[in-house]
mmCIF file of C-alpha atoms and ligand atoms in Angstrom:
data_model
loop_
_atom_site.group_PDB
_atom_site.id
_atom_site.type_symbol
_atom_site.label_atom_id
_atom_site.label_comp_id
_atom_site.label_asym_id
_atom_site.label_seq_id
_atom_site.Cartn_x
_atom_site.Cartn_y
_atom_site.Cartn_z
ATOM 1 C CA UNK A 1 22.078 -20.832 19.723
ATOM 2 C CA UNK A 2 24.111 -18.095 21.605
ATOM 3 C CA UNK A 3 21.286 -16.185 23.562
ATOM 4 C CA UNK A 4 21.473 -12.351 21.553
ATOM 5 C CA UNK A 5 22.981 -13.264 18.964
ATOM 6 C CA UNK A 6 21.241 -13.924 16.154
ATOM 7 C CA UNK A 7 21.926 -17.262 13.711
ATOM 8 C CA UNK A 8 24.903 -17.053 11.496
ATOM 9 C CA UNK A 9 23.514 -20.220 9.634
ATOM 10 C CA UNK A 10 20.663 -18.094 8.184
ATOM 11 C CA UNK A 11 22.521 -15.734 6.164
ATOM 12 C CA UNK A 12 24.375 -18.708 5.058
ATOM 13 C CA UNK A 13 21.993 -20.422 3.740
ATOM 14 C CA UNK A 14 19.916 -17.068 2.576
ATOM 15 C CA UNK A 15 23.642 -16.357 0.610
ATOM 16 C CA UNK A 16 22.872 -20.067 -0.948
ATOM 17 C CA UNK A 17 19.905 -19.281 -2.020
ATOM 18 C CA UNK A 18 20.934 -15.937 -3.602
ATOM 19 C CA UNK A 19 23.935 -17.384 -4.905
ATOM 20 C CA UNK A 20 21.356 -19.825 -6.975
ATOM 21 C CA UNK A 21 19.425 -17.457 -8.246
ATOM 22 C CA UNK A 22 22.437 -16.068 -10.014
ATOM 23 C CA UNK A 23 24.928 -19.291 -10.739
ATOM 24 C CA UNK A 24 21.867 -22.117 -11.800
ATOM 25 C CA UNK A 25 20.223 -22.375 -15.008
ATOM 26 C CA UNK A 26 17.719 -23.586 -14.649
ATOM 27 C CA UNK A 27 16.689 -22.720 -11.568
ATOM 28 C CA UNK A 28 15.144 -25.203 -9.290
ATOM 29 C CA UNK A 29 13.642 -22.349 -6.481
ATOM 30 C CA UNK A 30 12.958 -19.382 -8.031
ATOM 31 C CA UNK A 31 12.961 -16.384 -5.265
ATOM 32 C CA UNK A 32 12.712 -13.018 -6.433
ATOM 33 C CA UNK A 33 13.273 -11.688 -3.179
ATOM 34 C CA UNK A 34 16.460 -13.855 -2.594
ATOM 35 C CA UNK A 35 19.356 -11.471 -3.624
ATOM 36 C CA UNK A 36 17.436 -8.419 -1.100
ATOM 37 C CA UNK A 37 16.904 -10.131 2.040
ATOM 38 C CA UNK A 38 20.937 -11.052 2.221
ATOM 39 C CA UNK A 39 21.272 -7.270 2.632
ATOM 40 C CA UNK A 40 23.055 -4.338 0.323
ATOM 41 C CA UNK A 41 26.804 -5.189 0.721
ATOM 42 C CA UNK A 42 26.142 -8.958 0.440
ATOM 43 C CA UNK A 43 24.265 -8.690 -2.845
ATOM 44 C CA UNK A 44 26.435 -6.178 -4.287
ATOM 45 C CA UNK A 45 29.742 -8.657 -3.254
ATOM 46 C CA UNK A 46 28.064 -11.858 -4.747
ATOM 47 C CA UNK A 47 26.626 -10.208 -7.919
ATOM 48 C CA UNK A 48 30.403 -9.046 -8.638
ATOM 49 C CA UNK A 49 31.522 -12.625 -8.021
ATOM 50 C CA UNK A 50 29.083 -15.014 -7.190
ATOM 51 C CA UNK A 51 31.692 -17.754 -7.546
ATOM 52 C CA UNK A 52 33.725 -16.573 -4.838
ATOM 53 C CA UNK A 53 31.158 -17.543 -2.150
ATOM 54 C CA UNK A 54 30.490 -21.229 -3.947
ATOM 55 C CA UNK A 55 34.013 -22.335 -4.478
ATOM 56 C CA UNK A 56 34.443 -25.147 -2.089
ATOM 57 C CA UNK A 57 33.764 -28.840 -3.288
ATOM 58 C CA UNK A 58 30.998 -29.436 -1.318
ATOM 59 C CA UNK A 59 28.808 -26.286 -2.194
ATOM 60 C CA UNK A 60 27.365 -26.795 -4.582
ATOM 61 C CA UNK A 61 25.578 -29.881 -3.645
ATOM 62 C CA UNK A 62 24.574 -27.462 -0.233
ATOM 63 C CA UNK A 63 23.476 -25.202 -2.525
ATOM 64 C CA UNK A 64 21.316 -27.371 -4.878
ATOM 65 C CA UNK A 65 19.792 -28.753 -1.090
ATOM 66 C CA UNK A 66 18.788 -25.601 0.027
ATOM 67 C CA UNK A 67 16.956 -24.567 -3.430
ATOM 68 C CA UNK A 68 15.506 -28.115 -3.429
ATOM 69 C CA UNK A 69 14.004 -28.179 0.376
ATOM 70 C CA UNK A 70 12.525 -24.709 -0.496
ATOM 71 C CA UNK A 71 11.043 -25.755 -3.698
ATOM 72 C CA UNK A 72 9.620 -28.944 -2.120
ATOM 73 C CA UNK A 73 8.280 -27.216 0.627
ATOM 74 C CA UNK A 74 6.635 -24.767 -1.783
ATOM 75 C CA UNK A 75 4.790 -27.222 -4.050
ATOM 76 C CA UNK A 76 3.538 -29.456 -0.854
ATOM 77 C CA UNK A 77 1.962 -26.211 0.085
ATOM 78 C CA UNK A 78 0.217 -25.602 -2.858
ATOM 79 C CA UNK A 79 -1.134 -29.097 -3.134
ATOM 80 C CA UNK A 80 -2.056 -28.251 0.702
ATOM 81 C CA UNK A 81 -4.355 -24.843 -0.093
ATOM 82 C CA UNK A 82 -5.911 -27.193 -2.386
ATOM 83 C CA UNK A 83 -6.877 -29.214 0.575
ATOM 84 C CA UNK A 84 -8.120 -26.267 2.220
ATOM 85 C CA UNK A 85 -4.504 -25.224 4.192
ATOM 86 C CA UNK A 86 -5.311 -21.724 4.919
ATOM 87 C CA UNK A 87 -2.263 -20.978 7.391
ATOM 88 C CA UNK A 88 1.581 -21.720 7.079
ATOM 89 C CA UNK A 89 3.943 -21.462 9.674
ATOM 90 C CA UNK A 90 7.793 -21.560 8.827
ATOM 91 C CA UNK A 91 9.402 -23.112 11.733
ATOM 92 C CA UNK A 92 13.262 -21.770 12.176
ATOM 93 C CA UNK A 93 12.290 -19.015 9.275
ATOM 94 C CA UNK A 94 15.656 -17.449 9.099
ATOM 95 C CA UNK A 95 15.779 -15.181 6.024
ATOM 96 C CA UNK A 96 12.973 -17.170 4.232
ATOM 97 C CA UNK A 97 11.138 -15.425 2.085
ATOM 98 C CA UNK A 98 7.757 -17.036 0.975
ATOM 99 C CA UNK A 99 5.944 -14.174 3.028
ATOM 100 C CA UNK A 100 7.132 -11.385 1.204
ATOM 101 C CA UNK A 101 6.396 -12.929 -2.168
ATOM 102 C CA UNK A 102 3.047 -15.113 -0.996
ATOM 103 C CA UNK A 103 1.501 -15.954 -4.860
ATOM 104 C CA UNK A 104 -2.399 -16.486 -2.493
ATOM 105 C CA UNK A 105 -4.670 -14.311 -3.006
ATOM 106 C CA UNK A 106 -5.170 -11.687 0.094
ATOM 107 C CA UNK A 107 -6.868 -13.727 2.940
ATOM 108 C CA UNK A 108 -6.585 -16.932 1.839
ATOM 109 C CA UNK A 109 -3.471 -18.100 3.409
ATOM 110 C CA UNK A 110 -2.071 -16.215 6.804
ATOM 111 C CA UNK A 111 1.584 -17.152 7.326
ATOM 112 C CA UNK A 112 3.423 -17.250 10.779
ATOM 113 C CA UNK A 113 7.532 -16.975 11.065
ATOM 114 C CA UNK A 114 8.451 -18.654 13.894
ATOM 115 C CA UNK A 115 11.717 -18.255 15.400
ATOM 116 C CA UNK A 116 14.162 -17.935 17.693
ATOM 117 C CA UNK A 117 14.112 -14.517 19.476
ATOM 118 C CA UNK A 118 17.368 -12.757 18.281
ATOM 119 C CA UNK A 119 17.279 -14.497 14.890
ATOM 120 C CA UNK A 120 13.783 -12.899 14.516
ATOM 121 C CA UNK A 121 15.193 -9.324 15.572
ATOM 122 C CA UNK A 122 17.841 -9.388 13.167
ATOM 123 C CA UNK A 123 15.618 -10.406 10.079
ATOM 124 C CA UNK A 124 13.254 -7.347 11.118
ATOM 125 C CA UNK A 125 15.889 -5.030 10.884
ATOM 126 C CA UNK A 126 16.992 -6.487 7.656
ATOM 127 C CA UNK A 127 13.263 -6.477 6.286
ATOM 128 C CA UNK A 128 13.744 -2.791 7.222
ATOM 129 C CA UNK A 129 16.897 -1.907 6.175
ATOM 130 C CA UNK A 130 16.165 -3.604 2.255
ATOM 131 C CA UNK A 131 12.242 -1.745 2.193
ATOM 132 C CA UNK A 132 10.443 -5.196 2.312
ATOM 133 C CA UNK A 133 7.529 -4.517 2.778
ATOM 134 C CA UNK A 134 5.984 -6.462 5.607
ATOM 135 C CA UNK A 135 2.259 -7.921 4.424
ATOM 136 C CA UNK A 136 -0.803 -8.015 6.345
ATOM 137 C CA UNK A 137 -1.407 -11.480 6.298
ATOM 138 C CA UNK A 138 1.838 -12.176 8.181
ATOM 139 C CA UNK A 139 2.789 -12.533 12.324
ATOM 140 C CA UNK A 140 5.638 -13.281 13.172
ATOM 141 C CA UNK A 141 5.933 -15.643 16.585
ATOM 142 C CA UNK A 142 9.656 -15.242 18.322
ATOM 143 C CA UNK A 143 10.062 -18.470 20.024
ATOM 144 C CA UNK A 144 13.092 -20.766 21.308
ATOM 145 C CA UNK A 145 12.114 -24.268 20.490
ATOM 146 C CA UNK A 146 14.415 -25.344 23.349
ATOM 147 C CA UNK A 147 13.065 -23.843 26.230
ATOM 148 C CA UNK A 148 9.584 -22.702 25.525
ATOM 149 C CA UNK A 149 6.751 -24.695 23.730
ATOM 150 C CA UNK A 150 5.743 -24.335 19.821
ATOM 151 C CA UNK A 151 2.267 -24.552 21.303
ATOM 152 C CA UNK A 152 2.425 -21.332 23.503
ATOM 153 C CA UNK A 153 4.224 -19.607 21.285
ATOM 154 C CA UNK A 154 1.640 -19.979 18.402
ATOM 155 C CA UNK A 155 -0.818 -19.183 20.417
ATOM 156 C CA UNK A 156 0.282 -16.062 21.225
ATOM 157 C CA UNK A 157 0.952 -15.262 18.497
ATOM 158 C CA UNK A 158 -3.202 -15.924 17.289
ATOM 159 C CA UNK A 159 -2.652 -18.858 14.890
ATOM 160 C CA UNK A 160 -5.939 -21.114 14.703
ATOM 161 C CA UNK A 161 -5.591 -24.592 15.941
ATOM 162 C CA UNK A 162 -9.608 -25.452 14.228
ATOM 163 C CA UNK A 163 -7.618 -24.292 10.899
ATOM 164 C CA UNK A 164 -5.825 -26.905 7.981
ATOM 165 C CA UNK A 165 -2.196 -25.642 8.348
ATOM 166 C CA UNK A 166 1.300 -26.624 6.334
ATOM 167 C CA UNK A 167 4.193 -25.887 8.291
ATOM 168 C CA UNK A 168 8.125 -25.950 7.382
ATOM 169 C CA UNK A 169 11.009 -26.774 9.038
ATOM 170 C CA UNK A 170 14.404 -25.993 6.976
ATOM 171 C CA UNK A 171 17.502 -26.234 8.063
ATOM 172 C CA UNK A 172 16.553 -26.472 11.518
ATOM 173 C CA UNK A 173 16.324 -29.716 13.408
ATOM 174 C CA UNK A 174 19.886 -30.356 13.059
ATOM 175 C CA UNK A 175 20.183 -28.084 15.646
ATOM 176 C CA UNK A 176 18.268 -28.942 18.168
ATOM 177 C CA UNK A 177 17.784 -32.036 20.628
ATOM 178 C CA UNK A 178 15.840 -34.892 19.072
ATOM 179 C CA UNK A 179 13.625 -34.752 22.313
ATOM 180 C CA UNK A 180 12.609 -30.819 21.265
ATOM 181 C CA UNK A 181 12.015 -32.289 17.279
ATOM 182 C CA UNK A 182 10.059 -35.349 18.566
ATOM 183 C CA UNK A 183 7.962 -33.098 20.606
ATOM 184 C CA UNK A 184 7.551 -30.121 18.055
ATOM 185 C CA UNK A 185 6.454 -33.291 15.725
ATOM 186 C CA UNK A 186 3.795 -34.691 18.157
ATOM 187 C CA UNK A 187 2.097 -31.138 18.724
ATOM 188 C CA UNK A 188 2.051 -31.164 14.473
ATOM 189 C CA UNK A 189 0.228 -34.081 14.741
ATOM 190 C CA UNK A 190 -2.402 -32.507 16.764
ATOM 191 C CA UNK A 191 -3.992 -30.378 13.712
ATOM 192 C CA UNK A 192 -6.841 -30.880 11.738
ATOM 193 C CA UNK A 193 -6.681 -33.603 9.265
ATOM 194 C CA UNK A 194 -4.921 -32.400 5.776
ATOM 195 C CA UNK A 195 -2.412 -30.490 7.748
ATOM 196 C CA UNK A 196 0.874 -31.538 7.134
ATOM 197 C CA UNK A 197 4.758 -30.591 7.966
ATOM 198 C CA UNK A 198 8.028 -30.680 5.288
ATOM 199 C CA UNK A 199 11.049 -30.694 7.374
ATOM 200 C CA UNK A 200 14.548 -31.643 6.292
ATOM 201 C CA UNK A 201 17.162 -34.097 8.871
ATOM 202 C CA UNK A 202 20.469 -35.598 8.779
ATOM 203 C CA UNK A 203 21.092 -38.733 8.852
ATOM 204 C CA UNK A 204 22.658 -40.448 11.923
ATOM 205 C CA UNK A 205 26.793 -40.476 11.065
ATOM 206 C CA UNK A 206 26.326 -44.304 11.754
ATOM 207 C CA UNK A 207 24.748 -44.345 9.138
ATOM 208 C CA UNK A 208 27.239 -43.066 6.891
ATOM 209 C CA UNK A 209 29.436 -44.164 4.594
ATOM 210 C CA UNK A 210 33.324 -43.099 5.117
ATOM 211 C CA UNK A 211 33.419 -41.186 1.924
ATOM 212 C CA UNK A 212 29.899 -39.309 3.735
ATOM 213 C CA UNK A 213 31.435 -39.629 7.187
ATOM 214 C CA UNK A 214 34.743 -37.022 6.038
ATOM 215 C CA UNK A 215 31.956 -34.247 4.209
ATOM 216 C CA UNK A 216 30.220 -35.024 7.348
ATOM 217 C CA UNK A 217 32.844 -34.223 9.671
ATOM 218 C CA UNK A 218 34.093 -31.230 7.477
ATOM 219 C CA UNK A 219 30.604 -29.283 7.946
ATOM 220 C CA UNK A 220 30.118 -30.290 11.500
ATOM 221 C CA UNK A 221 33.016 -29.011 12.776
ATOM 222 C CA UNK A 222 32.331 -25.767 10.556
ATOM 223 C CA UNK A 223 28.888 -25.327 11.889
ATOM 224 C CA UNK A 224 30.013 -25.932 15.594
ATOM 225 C CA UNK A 225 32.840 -23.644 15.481
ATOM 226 C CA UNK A 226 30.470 -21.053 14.723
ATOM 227 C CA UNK A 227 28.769 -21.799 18.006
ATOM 228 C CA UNK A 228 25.559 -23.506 15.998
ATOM 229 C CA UNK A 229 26.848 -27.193 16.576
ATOM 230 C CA UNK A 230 24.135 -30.173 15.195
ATOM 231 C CA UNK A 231 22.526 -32.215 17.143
ATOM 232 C CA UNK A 232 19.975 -34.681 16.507
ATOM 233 C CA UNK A 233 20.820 -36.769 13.534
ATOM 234 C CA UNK A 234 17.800 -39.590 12.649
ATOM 235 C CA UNK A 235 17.597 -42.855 10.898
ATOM 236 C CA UNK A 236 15.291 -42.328 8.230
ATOM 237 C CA UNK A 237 13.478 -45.676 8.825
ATOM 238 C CA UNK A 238 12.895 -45.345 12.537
ATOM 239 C CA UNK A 239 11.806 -41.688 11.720
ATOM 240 C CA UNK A 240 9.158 -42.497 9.464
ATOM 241 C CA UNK A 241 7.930 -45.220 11.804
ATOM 242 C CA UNK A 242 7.504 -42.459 14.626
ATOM 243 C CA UNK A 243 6.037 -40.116 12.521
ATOM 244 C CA UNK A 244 2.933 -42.793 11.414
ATOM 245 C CA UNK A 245 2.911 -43.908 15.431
ATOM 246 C CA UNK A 246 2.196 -39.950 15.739
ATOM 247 C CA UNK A 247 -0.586 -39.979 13.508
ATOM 248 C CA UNK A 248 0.751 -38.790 10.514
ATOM 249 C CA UNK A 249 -1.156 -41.016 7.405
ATOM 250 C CA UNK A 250 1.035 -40.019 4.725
ATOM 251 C CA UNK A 251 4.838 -39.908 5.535
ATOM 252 C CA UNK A 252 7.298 -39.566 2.084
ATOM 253 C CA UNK A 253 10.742 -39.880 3.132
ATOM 254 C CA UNK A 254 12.902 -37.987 0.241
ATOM 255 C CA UNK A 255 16.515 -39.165 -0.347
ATOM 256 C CA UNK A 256 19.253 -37.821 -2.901
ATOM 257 C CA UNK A 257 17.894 -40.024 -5.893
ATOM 258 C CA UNK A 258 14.274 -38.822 -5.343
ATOM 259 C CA UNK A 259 15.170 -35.475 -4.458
ATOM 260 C CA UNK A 260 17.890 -35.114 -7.708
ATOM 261 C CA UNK A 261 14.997 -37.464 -9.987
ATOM 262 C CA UNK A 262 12.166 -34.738 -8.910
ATOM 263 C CA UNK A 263 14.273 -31.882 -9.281
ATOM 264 C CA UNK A 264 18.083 -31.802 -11.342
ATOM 265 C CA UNK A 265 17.043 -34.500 -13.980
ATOM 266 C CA UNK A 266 18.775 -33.964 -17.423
ATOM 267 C CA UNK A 267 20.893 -31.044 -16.551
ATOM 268 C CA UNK A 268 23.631 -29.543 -17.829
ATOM 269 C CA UNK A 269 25.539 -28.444 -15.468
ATOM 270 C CA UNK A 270 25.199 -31.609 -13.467
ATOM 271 C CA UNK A 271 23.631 -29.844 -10.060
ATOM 272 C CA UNK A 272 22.367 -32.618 -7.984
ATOM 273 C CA UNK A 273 21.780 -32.648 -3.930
ATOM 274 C CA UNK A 274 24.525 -34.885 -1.812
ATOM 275 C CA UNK A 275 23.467 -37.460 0.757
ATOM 276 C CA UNK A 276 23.977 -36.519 4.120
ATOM 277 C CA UNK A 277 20.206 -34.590 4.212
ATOM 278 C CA UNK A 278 16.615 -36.109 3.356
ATOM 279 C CA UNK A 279 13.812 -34.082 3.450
ATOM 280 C CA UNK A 280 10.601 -35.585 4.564
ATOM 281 C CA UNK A 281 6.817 -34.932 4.388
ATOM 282 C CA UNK A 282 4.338 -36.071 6.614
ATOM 283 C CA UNK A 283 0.860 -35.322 6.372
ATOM 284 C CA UNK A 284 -2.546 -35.530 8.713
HETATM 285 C C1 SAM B 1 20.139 -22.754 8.967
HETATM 286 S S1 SAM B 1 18.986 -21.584 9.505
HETATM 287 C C2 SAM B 1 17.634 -21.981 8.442
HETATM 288 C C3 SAM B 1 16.747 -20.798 8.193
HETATM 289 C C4 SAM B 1 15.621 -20.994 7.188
HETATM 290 N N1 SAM B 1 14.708 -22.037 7.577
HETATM 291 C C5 SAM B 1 16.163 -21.231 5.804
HETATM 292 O O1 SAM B 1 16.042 -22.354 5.288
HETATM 293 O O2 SAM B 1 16.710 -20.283 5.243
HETATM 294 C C6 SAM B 1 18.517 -22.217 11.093
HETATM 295 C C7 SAM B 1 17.360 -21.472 11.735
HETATM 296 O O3 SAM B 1 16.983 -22.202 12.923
HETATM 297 C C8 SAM B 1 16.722 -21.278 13.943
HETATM 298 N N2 SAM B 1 16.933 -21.927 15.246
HETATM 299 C C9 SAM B 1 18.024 -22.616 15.676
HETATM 300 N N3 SAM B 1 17.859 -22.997 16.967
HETATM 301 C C10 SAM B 1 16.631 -22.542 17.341
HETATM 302 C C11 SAM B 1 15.880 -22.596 18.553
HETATM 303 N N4 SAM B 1 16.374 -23.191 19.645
HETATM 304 N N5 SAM B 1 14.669 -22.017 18.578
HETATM 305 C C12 SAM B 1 14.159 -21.387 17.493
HETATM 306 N N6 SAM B 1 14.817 -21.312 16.309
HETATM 307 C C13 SAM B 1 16.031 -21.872 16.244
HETATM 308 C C14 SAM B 1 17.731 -20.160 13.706
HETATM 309 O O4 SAM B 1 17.350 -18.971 14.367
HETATM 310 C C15 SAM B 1 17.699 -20.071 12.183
HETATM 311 O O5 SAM B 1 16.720 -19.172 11.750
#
């Protein structure tokens, strides 16, 4: 991340999201606030042609990921308020919405965005600019993973380290250095048993096949060109073997055929995720 500058990968991803609300049928994350947080012009360019913004090969299986890891990290956190979660923090928030359209009850769940500084700036004006309406039970915690601590920055910000809390991480550790995710991981692990994290990774280009290595290389050289180049890649086993060495009890690691069995079974129009992404859960 370019210091001032806010991410460019948000909107990108907040256009994805839009763009499903308007090209999928069904839809897999529903997000009534979707189409307003990309901003006026945006909205009013897709809505006149939400094709153009989807046309390459590879979107829409970037598409159907980013409705999938938001609809995954939705339902884990309402099986998690049934285990008494009572605060969320979205890691890397970007232009996520949950806070503006939280389904709780007032007081039962306080959410925290977390993210970094300039990113966070930007989404305030844009909360401003569209008349969102910023809730009560919502602080928002501007913090760069790289050089400052998850830990301080929460606490600052007044989050409750007694409480059961879900966090999410979308879209985000691909960008940083696997020491910062390891570490951000470890202080997760510290909560109160029936906390629990969702975060989404890619998977090490080793890994790959060549068929995945090309898409690979395609979107990395996208992504680092606009100055947001990935990083830390994992291997899904050793991952899930750090995460229960952490602590974590439950750990579900979520490929393309649980992810696309869960979510874009018996579909029409064939929307399924691709396989360079998992999304995992790990829980206290
Ligand atoms: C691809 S966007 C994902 C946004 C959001 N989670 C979503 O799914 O729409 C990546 C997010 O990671 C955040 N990010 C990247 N590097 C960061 C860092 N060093 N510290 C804090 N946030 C960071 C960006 O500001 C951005 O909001």
């Amino acid at each position: 991340m370019k210091e001032n500058q806010p991410s460019g990968t948000a909107q990108r991803v907040a256009m994805r999201r839009a763009a499903h609300q308007l090209l999928d049928d069904p839809k897999v994350f529903d997000d009534p606030v979707a189409l307003r947080i990309i901003g006026k012009e945006s909205a009013s360019a897709l809505k006149a042609d939400p094709h153009q913004y989807e046309a390459t090969p590879l979107a829409p299986y970037l598409r159907a990921f980013v409705a999938a890891r938001s609809r995954y990290a939705e339902d884990e956190l309402a099986l998690g308020i049934q285990r008494g979660v009572r605060q969320y923090v979205i890691l890397g928030a970007g232009l996520d919405t949950f806070a503006y359209r939280n389904p709780y009850p007032e007081g039962v769940l306080h959410a925290f965005e977390v993210d970094f500084p300039s990113t966070q700036t930007w989404k305030r004006a844009r909360l401003e600019e569209t008349a969102i309406t910023l809730p009560s039970d919502l602080t928002f915690a501007a913090v760069d993973f790289e050089t400052q601590t998850l830990e301080e920055g929460l606490q600052r910000a007044g989050y409750d380290s007694s409480k059961c809390t879900f966090f999410s991480w979308l879209g985000v550790t691909e960008y940083l250095t696997t020491e910062v995710v390891m570490a951000t991981l470890s202080f997760i692990a510290s909560a109160p048993v029936g906390s629990g994290i969702v975060f989404d990774y890619m998977i090490s280009p080793s890994l790959l096949t060549p068929t995945q290595r090309s898409s690979f290389d395609a979107l990395s050289q996208r992504v680092a060109s606009a100055g947001e180049p990935w990083k830390a890649f994992f291997d899904p086993e050793l991952l899930t073997r750090d995460l229960r060495a952490m602590g974590f009890r439950h750990v579900e690691d979520n490929g393309p055929e649980e992810i696309n069995t869960r979510y874009f079974e018996n579909r029409k129009d064939g929307l399924r995720v691709g396989s360079l992404s998992r999304i995992m859960k790990a829980q206290l």
